[in-house]
Amino acid sequence: MNFLLEKGGDVEVVLAFKDTDNVNESNDLFSFIKEKKLFKGNEGEVYSHLFKDGSYLFLGLGDERKLNFQGIRKAFYSLGEKSQKLNISSLSLNIPKFGELCYTSTLKAVAEGLLQSQYTFEKYKSDKSEKTPLEDIFLEVLEEKVEEVQSGIAETKTIMEGVFLTRDLVNEPAINMYPETLAKAAVDALTPLGVDVKVYGQKEIEDMGMVAFLAVSKGSEKEPQFIVMKYNGDPSSQDTLALVGKGLTYDSGGYCLKTAEGMATMHSDMAGSASVIGGLYSIAKAGLKKNVVGIVAACENMISGGAYKTGDIISSMSGKTIEVGNTDAEGRITLADALWYAATVEKAHKIVDLATLTGACVVALGSVNTGAITNNQALMDEVREAAKISGEPVWELPHDEEYKELFKSHFADLKNTGGRWAGAITAGMFLQEFVNDTPWVHLDIAGTSYISGARGYLPKGATGVPVKTLFNLVKGI
Ligand code: BES
Ligand code: MN
Ligand code: ZN
């Protein structure tokens, strides 16, 4: 999709708020369709009038007083969808300044919405949807903002490439996406952008002492991989942010086997690691002047004679011992070593982890908010701000000391389950035991990274959440 800051395009888009009688262009046609109640101006509503001598798409923006960037993204997403259905390949758009909304951010939201409409995952379908891709978007923008808008849109394109990369990795079934192919995908996507990607296999993981991570991977025939991706955007600084992603390329639950239904989408249990890869892709491609290290402990949670069992007590790279209360609470065990590595080997100054960690988080927040736990309010505020401007809401959960009682073990230092109550909290607080006091935010993306039906501009399946947040976090800190 090309964004051209000039006049042109086959079909003119007319923007209209709900219940208004005015549109930017004075237009008889608008009065007519309003009068006939063919168009109300609801958010994302599109009315088409396509004729040889003049073609228009009317796009509703909803209530003028409530307009925000998320609404703009959604409206332009539906404009993109509709245009493709109608075989329109170019649009003409004139974007005014809306009230107090930042003009460049408005255009970034417009571009994002249109780009969002382009995503499909059809590689396994014989009958591909025959949409005409929207190719050229001609934009008339405020003259004094042209340069700023140009670079804002370029940035948006780069972010969306990372989002789409993440979606593709997560949507890929586990038969093809296993630790080695995930590692290869990281190498292929990131090395051309100057990111240093190192992949460690079974032997090296053993040498590093990651016994907790290895315990989870034991039931699988697939070799675990430890992936470290270094982007050095600011060589003058020592500061490094670690992004640690849960990388379960499949989670059967292990001996605490999931139900058939619970297992059906568990190829998406590596969404955290895919977000790290997609986020780093966008960060490196945009050339952000920050140092970021991505860390992924990738494996499968399976069953075999060699698999770990409930009641096992395993050690970890940190030396802390873990009683396995449930083999299905495997993510926190793999992350224990990945986080310890981030804090003590990479000596990261800040850590953000991303994990499809708990069903409890989905129960609490559904697929709208990502759950968060932190040991550092300043970093939490930065993440919250980045999430807000990205339209990827995050809700912080409490972490009172009292919750720690729930995952104490009688025979070991910690237990990997905390019982039925406060499951998202105890899982997050378990992770905190392995960050060695480094400022840290944990994001539980179990509900937000993969959804059962399309919502707004998010497609069914992998959403790419929270890649936009990671980009804006790194850009902002
Ligand atoms: N990968 C799952 C969490 C999950 C559930 C992600 C639903 C996406 C959708 C995780 O490994 C898991 O199984 N967690 C258990 C923990 C429990 C056994 C303490 C859960 O949430 O049931
Ligand atoms: Mn599990
Ligand atoms: Zn899992």
Short mmCIF file of C-alpha atoms and ligand atoms in Angstrom, two decimals:
data_model
loop_
_atom_site.label_atom_id
_atom_site.label_comp_id
_atom_site.label_asym_id
_atom_site.label_seq_id
_atom_site.Cartn_x
_atom_site.Cartn_y
_atom_site.Cartn_z
CA MET A 1 0.00 0.00 0.00
CA ASN A 2 1.41 3.37 -1.04
CA PHE A 3 0.55 6.60 0.72
CA LEU A 4 0.97 9.53 -1.65
CA LEU A 5 0.70 13.03 -0.27
CA GLU A 6 -0.83 14.50 -3.40
CA LYS A 7 -4.11 14.71 -5.28
CA GLY A 8 -5.38 11.69 -7.16
CA GLY A 9 -7.29 8.44 -6.69
CA ASP A 10 -10.32 6.79 -8.27
CA VAL A 11 -12.77 7.17 -5.43
CA GLU A 12 -13.22 10.16 -3.17
CA VAL A 13 -13.77 9.47 0.51
CA VAL A 14 -16.15 11.80 2.33
CA LEU A 15 -15.82 11.81 6.12
CA ALA A 16 -18.88 12.41 8.24
CA PHE A 17 -19.65 12.42 11.95
CA LYS A 18 -22.80 10.87 13.32
CA ASP A 19 -25.90 13.04 13.05
CA THR A 20 -24.17 15.84 11.23
CA ASP A 21 -25.61 17.60 8.25
CA ASN A 22 -22.24 18.92 7.23
CA VAL A 23 -19.33 17.27 5.56
CA ASN A 24 -16.06 18.79 4.52
CA GLU A 25 -17.08 19.05 0.89
CA SER A 26 -20.51 20.57 0.25
CA ASN A 27 -22.24 17.69 -1.37
CA ASP A 28 -25.82 17.27 -2.61
CA LEU A 29 -25.41 13.54 -2.56
CA PHE A 30 -24.70 13.62 1.17
CA SER A 31 -27.90 15.55 1.89
CA PHE A 32 -29.78 13.00 -0.19
CA ILE A 33 -28.46 9.88 1.54
CA LYS A 34 -28.98 11.51 4.93
CA GLU A 35 -32.52 12.40 4.08
CA LYS A 36 -33.24 8.89 2.83
CA LYS A 37 -31.61 7.49 5.99
CA LEU A 38 -29.14 5.48 3.94
CA PHE A 39 -26.21 6.65 6.03
CA LYS A 40 -26.00 7.78 9.64
CA GLY A 41 -22.30 8.39 10.17
CA ASN A 42 -21.79 5.67 12.78
CA GLU A 43 -18.17 4.74 13.44
CA GLY A 44 -16.91 2.62 10.56
CA GLU A 45 -20.14 2.84 8.56
CA VAL A 46 -19.45 3.00 4.82
CA TYR A 47 -21.85 4.03 2.10
CA SER A 48 -20.72 3.62 -1.48
CA HIS A 49 -21.78 5.51 -4.55
CA LEU A 50 -19.74 4.29 -7.48
CA PHE A 51 -20.42 5.70 -10.92
CA LYS A 52 -18.39 6.54 -13.96
CA ASP A 53 -18.90 10.26 -13.60
CA GLY A 54 -18.17 10.47 -9.89
CA SER A 55 -17.45 7.89 -7.21
CA TYR A 56 -17.67 8.41 -3.47
CA LEU A 57 -17.31 6.41 -0.32
CA PHE A 58 -18.92 8.01 2.72
CA LEU A 59 -17.15 7.01 5.91
CA GLY A 60 -18.79 7.44 9.31
CA LEU A 61 -16.58 8.58 12.18
CA GLY A 62 -19.20 8.26 14.95
CA ASP A 63 -19.83 10.83 17.66
CA GLU A 64 -17.65 13.89 17.04
CA ARG A 65 -17.10 14.53 20.77
CA LYS A 66 -15.88 11.00 21.34
CA LEU A 67 -13.45 10.76 18.42
CA ASN A 68 -10.11 9.22 19.39
CA PHE A 69 -7.25 7.40 17.66
CA GLN A 70 -8.69 3.96 18.31
CA GLY A 71 -11.97 5.04 16.67
CA ILE A 72 -10.03 6.41 13.70
CA ARG A 73 -8.13 3.13 13.34
CA LYS A 74 -11.39 1.17 13.40
CA ALA A 75 -13.18 3.46 10.95
CA PHE A 76 -10.38 3.37 8.41
CA TYR A 77 -10.01 -0.36 8.85
CA SER A 78 -13.61 -0.77 7.75
CA LEU A 79 -13.03 1.67 4.88
CA GLY A 80 -10.12 -0.53 3.77
CA GLU A 81 -12.20 -3.69 4.05
CA LYS A 82 -15.09 -2.21 2.10
CA SER A 83 -12.82 -0.81 -0.63
CA GLN A 84 -11.31 -4.22 -1.21
CA LYS A 85 -14.72 -5.86 -1.41
CA LEU A 86 -15.71 -3.27 -4.00
CA ASN A 87 -12.53 -3.80 -6.01
CA ILE A 88 -11.35 -0.28 -5.45
CA SER A 89 -7.59 0.01 -5.76
CA SER A 90 -7.06 3.70 -5.03
CA LEU A 91 -8.66 6.24 -2.73
CA SER A 92 -8.61 9.99 -2.43
CA LEU A 93 -8.62 11.27 1.12
CA ASN A 94 -8.61 14.74 2.60
CA ILE A 95 -7.87 14.62 6.32
CA PRO A 96 -8.70 17.76 8.32
CA LYS A 97 -7.52 18.46 11.85
CA PHE A 98 -10.04 16.99 14.28
CA GLY A 99 -10.46 19.22 17.33
CA GLU A 100 -7.61 18.78 19.79
CA LEU A 101 -6.26 15.52 18.33
CA CYS A 102 -2.61 15.67 17.25
CA TYR A 103 -2.61 15.90 13.47
CA THR A 104 0.31 13.58 12.75
CA SER A 105 -1.03 10.96 15.16
CA THR A 106 -4.39 11.23 13.40
CA LEU A 107 -2.71 10.39 10.10
CA LYS A 108 -0.79 7.55 11.69
CA ALA A 109 -4.12 6.14 12.91
CA VAL A 110 -5.64 6.57 9.43
CA ALA A 111 -2.71 4.74 7.84
CA GLU A 112 -2.76 2.01 10.48
CA GLY A 113 -6.47 1.35 10.02
CA LEU A 114 -6.05 1.01 6.26
CA LEU A 115 -2.98 -1.21 6.65
CA GLN A 116 -4.77 -3.40 9.22
CA SER A 117 -7.37 -4.24 6.56
CA GLN A 118 -4.68 -5.91 4.45
CA TYR A 119 -3.86 -8.79 6.79
CA THR A 120 -4.78 -12.34 5.89
CA PHE A 121 -3.36 -15.74 6.79
CA GLU A 122 -4.32 -17.86 3.82
CA LYS A 123 -1.23 -19.87 3.06
CA TYR A 124 -3.03 -23.13 3.80
CA LYS A 125 -6.20 -22.27 1.85
CA SER A 126 -6.63 -23.45 -1.72
CA ASP A 127 -9.30 -20.84 -2.36
CA LYS A 128 -7.75 -17.52 -1.48
CA SER A 129 -10.05 -14.57 -0.97
CA GLU A 130 -10.07 -12.62 -4.19
CA LYS A 131 -9.73 -9.14 -2.83
CA THR A 132 -8.26 -6.37 -4.94
CA PRO A 133 -5.50 -4.96 -2.81
CA LEU A 134 -5.83 -1.29 -2.02
CA GLU A 135 -2.74 0.04 -3.71
CA ASP A 136 -2.63 3.81 -3.66
CA ILE A 137 -3.95 6.12 -0.99
CA PHE A 138 -3.80 9.74 -2.11
CA LEU A 139 -3.79 12.01 0.90
CA GLU A 140 -4.33 15.71 1.09
CA VAL A 141 -2.84 16.88 4.34
CA LEU A 142 -2.20 20.23 6.01
CA GLU A 143 0.66 21.81 4.11
CA GLU A 144 2.82 22.64 7.12
CA LYS A 145 2.58 19.02 8.33
CA VAL A 146 3.64 17.20 5.17
CA GLU A 147 7.09 16.14 6.34
CA GLU A 148 6.00 15.09 9.80
CA VAL A 149 3.11 13.09 8.32
CA GLN A 150 5.43 11.44 5.81
CA SER A 151 7.74 10.13 8.50
CA GLY A 152 4.81 9.23 10.78
CA ILE A 153 3.28 7.08 8.06
CA ALA A 154 6.64 5.45 7.27
CA GLU A 155 6.95 4.55 10.95
CA THR A 156 3.41 3.14 10.99
CA LYS A 157 4.22 0.92 8.01
CA THR A 158 7.31 -0.39 9.79
CA ILE A 159 5.33 -1.11 12.95
CA MET A 160 2.63 -2.92 11.00
CA GLU A 161 5.23 -5.11 9.26
CA GLY A 162 6.32 -6.23 12.72
CA VAL A 163 2.71 -6.82 13.77
CA PHE A 164 2.04 -8.92 10.65
CA LEU A 165 5.26 -10.87 11.14
CA THR A 166 4.16 -11.70 14.69
CA ARG A 167 0.69 -12.75 13.51
CA ASP A 168 2.18 -15.01 10.85
CA LEU A 169 4.48 -16.71 13.36
CA VAL A 170 1.65 -17.24 15.87
CA ASN A 171 -0.89 -18.46 13.31
CA GLU A 172 1.57 -21.03 11.98
CA PRO A 173 0.57 -24.47 13.30
CA ALA A 174 2.91 -26.32 15.66
CA ILE A 175 3.64 -29.00 13.05
CA ASN A 176 5.70 -26.36 11.26
CA MET A 177 6.47 -23.91 14.04
CA TYR A 178 8.68 -25.63 16.62
CA PRO A 179 11.76 -24.38 18.47
CA GLU A 180 14.17 -24.76 15.57
CA THR A 181 11.88 -23.15 13.01
CA LEU A 182 11.05 -20.35 15.43
CA ALA A 183 14.78 -19.72 15.86
CA LYS A 184 15.26 -19.77 12.10
CA ALA A 185 12.42 -17.28 11.67
CA ALA A 186 14.17 -14.96 14.14
CA VAL A 187 17.46 -15.27 12.27
CA ASP A 188 15.83 -14.72 8.88
CA ALA A 189 13.77 -11.71 9.94
CA LEU A 190 16.32 -9.95 12.14
CA THR A 191 19.85 -10.53 10.89
CA PRO A 192 19.28 -8.50 7.67
CA LEU A 193 18.39 -5.57 9.95
CA GLY A 194 21.68 -5.76 11.82
CA VAL A 195 20.33 -7.59 14.86
CA ASP A 196 22.79 -10.13 16.24
CA VAL A 197 20.90 -13.40 16.70
CA LYS A 198 22.48 -16.27 18.64
CA VAL A 199 20.74 -19.62 18.91
CA TYR A 200 21.78 -22.14 21.57
CA GLY A 201 20.81 -25.82 21.37
CA GLN A 202 20.30 -28.55 24.01
CA LYS A 203 23.99 -28.96 24.90
CA GLU A 204 24.65 -25.25 25.33
CA ILE A 205 21.47 -24.80 27.34
CA GLU A 206 22.69 -27.58 29.63
CA ASP A 207 26.07 -25.87 29.94
CA MET A 208 24.36 -22.63 30.93
CA GLY A 209 22.59 -24.49 33.73
CA MET A 210 19.03 -23.84 32.59
CA VAL A 211 17.66 -26.95 34.25
CA ALA A 212 14.17 -25.55 34.81
CA PHE A 213 13.73 -24.73 31.12
CA LEU A 214 15.12 -28.15 30.17
CA ALA A 215 12.73 -29.96 32.52
CA VAL A 216 9.74 -28.59 30.59
CA SER A 217 11.20 -29.54 27.22
CA LYS A 218 12.04 -33.14 28.21
CA GLY A 219 8.77 -34.66 27.03
CA SER A 220 9.23 -33.43 23.47
CA GLU A 221 11.19 -34.88 20.58
CA LYS A 222 11.93 -31.38 19.38
CA GLU A 223 15.19 -29.89 20.59
CA PRO A 224 14.76 -26.79 22.75
CA GLN A 225 16.37 -23.57 21.55
CA PHE A 226 17.50 -20.57 23.53
CA ILE A 227 17.39 -17.50 21.31
CA VAL A 228 19.17 -14.24 22.11
CA MET A 229 18.61 -11.29 19.79
CA LYS A 230 20.70 -8.15 20.32
CA TYR A 231 19.88 -4.80 18.83
CA ASN A 232 22.45 -2.17 19.61
CA GLY A 233 20.81 1.07 18.51
CA ASP A 234 22.76 3.24 20.94
CA PRO A 235 26.39 2.11 21.20
CA SER A 236 27.17 5.13 23.40
CA SER A 237 24.96 3.77 26.19
CA GLN A 238 25.20 0.80 28.52
CA ASP A 239 21.45 0.79 29.13
CA THR A 240 19.67 -2.26 27.79
CA LEU A 241 16.02 -3.23 27.87
CA ALA A 242 15.38 -6.97 27.83
CA LEU A 243 12.23 -8.27 26.16
CA VAL A 244 11.66 -11.82 27.33
CA GLY A 245 9.01 -13.83 25.49
CA LYS A 246 7.35 -17.10 26.47
CA GLY A 247 8.17 -19.51 23.67
CA LEU A 248 6.04 -22.63 24.07
CA THR A 249 5.60 -23.65 20.45
CA TYR A 250 3.03 -26.13 21.73
CA ASP A 251 1.47 -26.62 25.14
CA SER A 252 -0.38 -29.91 25.55
CA GLY A 253 -0.31 -29.40 29.31
CA GLY A 254 2.08 -32.31 29.74
CA TYR A 255 0.93 -35.04 32.13
CA CYS A 256 -1.63 -32.56 33.49
CA LEU A 257 -3.11 -32.83 30.05
CA LYS A 258 -5.36 -30.11 28.73
CA THR A 259 -8.80 -30.90 27.32
CA ALA A 260 -9.14 -31.26 23.55
CA GLU A 261 -10.74 -27.87 23.46
CA GLY A 262 -8.08 -26.28 25.67
CA MET A 263 -5.32 -27.67 23.49
CA ALA A 264 -6.77 -26.65 20.14
CA THR A 265 -5.07 -23.25 19.95
CA MET A 266 -1.97 -24.01 21.97
CA HIS A 267 0.31 -23.50 18.98
CA SER A 268 -0.21 -19.85 19.96
CA ASP A 269 1.58 -20.35 23.29
CA MET A 270 4.67 -18.77 21.70
CA ALA A 271 2.90 -15.46 21.09
CA GLY A 272 5.16 -13.76 23.65
CA SER A 273 8.27 -14.80 21.75
CA ALA A 274 6.69 -13.90 18.40
CA SER A 275 5.95 -10.43 19.80
CA VAL A 276 9.58 -10.07 20.81
CA ILE A 277 10.67 -11.00 17.28
CA GLY A 278 8.08 -8.75 15.59
CA GLY A 279 8.79 -5.92 18.02
CA LEU A 280 12.54 -6.13 17.44
CA TYR A 281 11.92 -6.22 13.70
CA SER A 282 10.07 -2.89 13.84
CA ILE A 283 12.49 -1.35 16.34
CA ALA A 284 15.54 -2.29 14.26
CA LYS A 285 13.96 -1.36 10.94
CA ALA A 286 12.98 2.06 12.29
CA GLY A 287 16.52 2.44 13.63
CA LEU A 288 15.42 3.47 17.13
CA LYS A 289 18.42 4.68 19.11
CA LYS A 290 18.09 2.28 22.03
CA ASN A 291 19.64 -1.02 23.09
CA VAL A 292 17.27 -3.93 23.26
CA VAL A 293 17.93 -7.61 23.81
CA GLY A 294 15.24 -10.17 22.98
CA ILE A 295 15.35 -13.45 24.90
CA VAL A 296 13.33 -16.58 24.17
CA ALA A 297 13.44 -20.04 25.76
CA ALA A 298 11.64 -22.07 23.09
CA CYS A 299 10.35 -25.60 23.64
CA GLU A 300 7.28 -27.83 23.55
CA ASN A 301 5.33 -29.10 26.58
CA MET A 302 4.58 -32.72 25.68
CA ILE A 303 4.13 -36.19 27.11
CA SER A 304 6.56 -39.10 26.91
CA GLY A 305 8.40 -41.50 29.19
CA GLY A 306 10.97 -38.78 29.68
CA ALA A 307 8.58 -35.94 30.44
CA TYR A 308 8.60 -34.09 33.76
CA LYS A 309 5.94 -35.06 36.25
CA THR A 310 3.90 -33.54 39.03
CA GLY A 311 5.69 -33.82 42.32
CA ASP A 312 9.08 -33.40 40.66
CA ILE A 313 11.37 -30.92 42.32
CA ILE A 314 13.61 -29.23 39.82
CA SER A 315 16.36 -26.71 40.17
CA SER A 316 16.85 -23.62 38.03
CA MET A 317 19.67 -21.46 36.70
CA SER A 318 19.20 -19.18 39.71
CA GLY A 319 19.66 -22.06 42.12
CA LYS A 320 16.09 -21.75 43.44
CA THR A 321 14.23 -25.05 43.51
CA ILE A 322 10.72 -25.47 42.12
CA GLU A 323 8.15 -28.08 43.07
CA VAL A 324 6.03 -29.01 40.06
CA GLY A 325 2.45 -28.76 41.29
CA ASN A 326 1.09 -28.88 37.76
CA THR A 327 2.91 -29.66 34.52
CA ASP A 328 0.55 -27.30 32.71
CA ALA A 329 1.99 -24.32 34.57
CA GLU A 330 5.08 -24.71 32.40
CA GLY A 331 5.50 -21.17 31.08
CA ARG A 332 6.66 -19.76 34.40
CA ILE A 333 9.25 -22.55 34.69
CA THR A 334 10.81 -21.77 31.30
CA LEU A 335 10.61 -18.05 32.04
CA ALA A 336 12.35 -18.52 35.40
CA ASP A 337 15.58 -19.31 33.55
CA ALA A 338 15.04 -16.82 30.72
CA LEU A 339 14.43 -13.99 33.21
CA TRP A 340 17.40 -14.99 35.36
CA TYR A 341 19.56 -14.97 32.23
CA ALA A 342 18.24 -11.49 31.30
CA ALA A 343 18.97 -10.11 34.76
CA THR A 344 22.32 -11.73 35.50
CA VAL A 345 24.02 -12.66 32.22
CA GLU A 346 22.77 -9.83 30.00
CA LYS A 347 22.59 -7.55 33.06
CA ALA A 348 19.59 -5.79 31.52
CA HIS A 349 18.62 -2.51 33.19
CA LYS A 350 14.95 -3.11 32.66
CA ILE A 351 12.97 -6.21 31.78
CA VAL A 352 9.58 -6.59 30.16
CA ASP A 353 8.30 -10.13 29.74
CA LEU A 354 5.45 -11.17 27.49
CA ALA A 355 3.70 -14.43 28.11
CA THR A 356 0.51 -16.31 27.34
CA LEU A 357 0.78 -17.29 30.96
CA THR A 358 -2.63 -17.98 32.49
CA GLY A 359 -6.21 -18.86 31.69
CA ALA A 360 -6.98 -16.95 34.90
CA CYS A 361 -5.95 -13.73 33.20
CA VAL A 362 -8.39 -14.45 30.38
CA VAL A 363 -11.13 -15.05 32.96
CA ALA A 364 -10.34 -11.74 34.66
CA LEU A 365 -9.77 -9.44 31.68
CA GLY A 366 -11.05 -11.24 28.60
CA SER A 367 -9.37 -10.43 25.31
CA VAL A 368 -9.48 -6.65 25.71
CA ASN A 369 -6.88 -5.90 28.38
CA THR A 370 -3.45 -7.41 28.85
CA GLY A 371 -2.77 -8.13 32.53
CA ALA A 372 0.34 -6.65 34.13
CA ILE A 373 2.40 -7.22 37.27
CA THR A 374 5.39 -5.09 38.18
CA ASN A 375 8.04 -4.47 40.80
CA ASN A 376 8.64 -0.93 39.54
CA GLN A 377 5.96 1.73 39.14
CA ALA A 378 8.06 4.02 36.93
CA LEU A 379 8.55 1.28 34.33
CA MET A 380 4.88 0.30 34.70
CA ASP A 381 3.89 3.90 33.90
CA GLU A 382 6.06 3.83 30.78
CA VAL A 383 4.50 0.59 29.62
CA ARG A 384 0.99 1.89 30.37
CA GLU A 385 1.63 5.07 28.38
CA ALA A 386 3.04 3.11 25.42
CA ALA A 387 0.07 0.74 25.57
CA LYS A 388 -2.37 3.62 25.64
CA ILE A 389 -1.04 5.39 22.57
CA SER A 390 -0.91 2.03 20.79
CA GLY A 391 -4.55 1.21 21.48
CA GLU A 392 -3.50 -1.99 23.29
CA PRO A 393 -4.89 -1.54 26.81
CA VAL A 394 -3.03 -2.92 29.82
CA TRP A 395 -4.48 -3.40 33.31
CA GLU A 396 -2.18 -3.65 36.28
CA LEU A 397 -2.97 -6.39 38.79
CA PRO A 398 -2.07 -6.14 42.50
CA HIS A 399 0.95 -7.92 43.94
CA ASP A 400 0.61 -7.78 47.72
CA GLU A 401 3.18 -9.83 49.65
CA GLU A 402 0.31 -11.91 51.08
CA TYR A 403 -0.18 -13.63 47.73
CA LYS A 404 3.26 -15.22 48.08
CA GLU A 405 1.85 -17.62 50.66
CA LEU A 406 -0.07 -19.26 47.85
CA PHE A 407 2.95 -20.55 45.96
CA LYS A 408 5.13 -21.61 48.87
CA SER A 409 6.31 -25.20 48.78
CA HIS A 410 6.84 -27.48 51.73
CA PHE A 411 9.83 -29.28 50.25
CA ALA A 412 11.19 -26.78 47.73
CA ASP A 413 11.76 -23.02 47.54
CA LEU A 414 8.72 -22.36 45.36
CA LYS A 415 5.80 -24.19 43.82
CA ASN A 416 4.75 -23.55 40.22
CA THR A 417 1.05 -23.36 41.11
CA GLY A 418 -0.80 -21.14 43.51
CA GLY A 419 -4.16 -22.84 43.59
CA ARG A 420 -7.42 -21.72 42.09
CA TRP A 421 -7.54 -18.16 43.35
CA ALA A 422 -5.68 -15.17 41.92
CA GLY A 423 -4.05 -17.37 39.27
CA ALA A 424 -2.80 -14.53 37.08
CA ILE A 425 -1.31 -12.77 40.10
CA THR A 426 0.49 -15.76 41.61
CA ALA A 427 1.90 -16.66 38.18
CA GLY A 428 3.26 -13.13 37.72
CA MET A 429 4.65 -13.01 41.24
CA PHE A 430 6.36 -16.36 40.71
CA LEU A 431 8.24 -14.75 37.81
CA GLN A 432 9.26 -11.84 40.01
CA GLU A 433 11.36 -14.29 42.06
CA PHE A 434 13.72 -14.58 39.08
CA VAL A 435 14.34 -10.97 38.01
CA ASN A 436 16.85 -10.31 40.78
CA ASP A 437 15.36 -6.88 41.63
CA THR A 438 15.76 -5.54 38.09
CA PRO A 439 12.92 -3.11 37.24
CA TRP A 440 10.43 -5.41 35.59
CA VAL A 441 6.97 -5.54 34.07
CA HIS A 442 5.23 -8.80 33.25
CA LEU A 443 2.53 -8.74 30.58
CA ASP A 444 0.09 -11.67 30.52
CA ILE A 445 -1.13 -11.75 26.93
CA ALA A 446 -3.06 -15.05 27.14
CA GLY A 447 -6.32 -13.28 26.29
CA THR A 448 -5.10 -10.52 23.99
CA SER A 449 -2.59 -12.18 21.68
CA TYR A 450 -4.99 -14.70 20.15
CA ILE A 451 -8.74 -14.26 19.80
CA SER A 452 -11.57 -16.57 18.81
CA GLY A 453 -13.30 -14.07 16.54
CA ALA A 454 -12.34 -10.82 14.77
CA ARG A 455 -12.85 -7.65 16.81
CA GLY A 456 -12.46 -4.14 15.39
CA TYR A 457 -9.33 -4.21 13.26
CA LEU A 458 -8.02 -7.34 14.97
CA PRO A 459 -8.42 -10.55 12.96
CA LYS A 460 -9.54 -13.92 14.27
CA GLY A 461 -6.50 -15.82 15.55
CA ALA A 462 -3.24 -14.03 16.19
CA THR A 463 -3.60 -10.30 16.87
CA GLY A 464 0.03 -9.19 17.05
CA VAL A 465 -0.68 -7.63 20.46
CA PRO A 466 1.47 -6.12 22.03
CA VAL A 467 4.01 -5.36 19.26
CA LYS A 468 2.86 -1.74 18.89
CA THR A 469 3.27 -1.24 22.63
CA LEU A 470 6.82 -2.63 22.56
CA PHE A 471 7.75 -0.29 19.74
CA ASN A 472 6.31 2.78 21.46
CA LEU A 473 7.84 1.77 24.78
CA VAL A 474 11.33 1.55 23.29
CA LYS A 475 10.81 4.75 21.33
CA GLY A 476 9.63 6.57 24.45
CA ILE A 477 12.05 5.46 27.17
N1 BES B 1 -0.57 -21.54 28.03
C1 BES B 1 -1.40 -21.67 29.16
C2 BES B 1 -2.25 -20.44 29.44
C3 BES B 1 -3.28 -20.09 28.42
C4 BES B 1 -4.60 -20.46 28.60
C5 BES B 1 -2.97 -19.32 27.32
C6 BES B 1 -5.56 -20.10 27.67
C7 BES B 1 -3.94 -18.97 26.39
C8 BES B 1 -5.23 -19.35 26.57
C9 BES B 1 -0.57 -21.95 30.40
O1 BES B 1 0.61 -22.67 30.18
C10 BES B 1 -1.40 -22.76 31.33
O2 BES B 1 -1.75 -23.84 30.96
N2 BES B 1 -1.70 -22.23 32.49
C11 BES B 1 -2.51 -22.91 33.45
C12 BES B 1 -1.88 -22.70 34.81
C13 BES B 1 -2.50 -23.54 35.89
C14 BES B 1 -2.25 -25.01 35.65
C15 BES B 1 -1.94 -23.11 37.22
C16 BES B 1 -3.91 -22.33 33.40
O3 BES B 1 -4.05 -21.13 33.22
O4 BES B 1 -4.85 -23.10 33.48
MN MN B 2 0.29 -24.77 30.20
ZN ZN B 3 1.45 -22.52 28.33
#
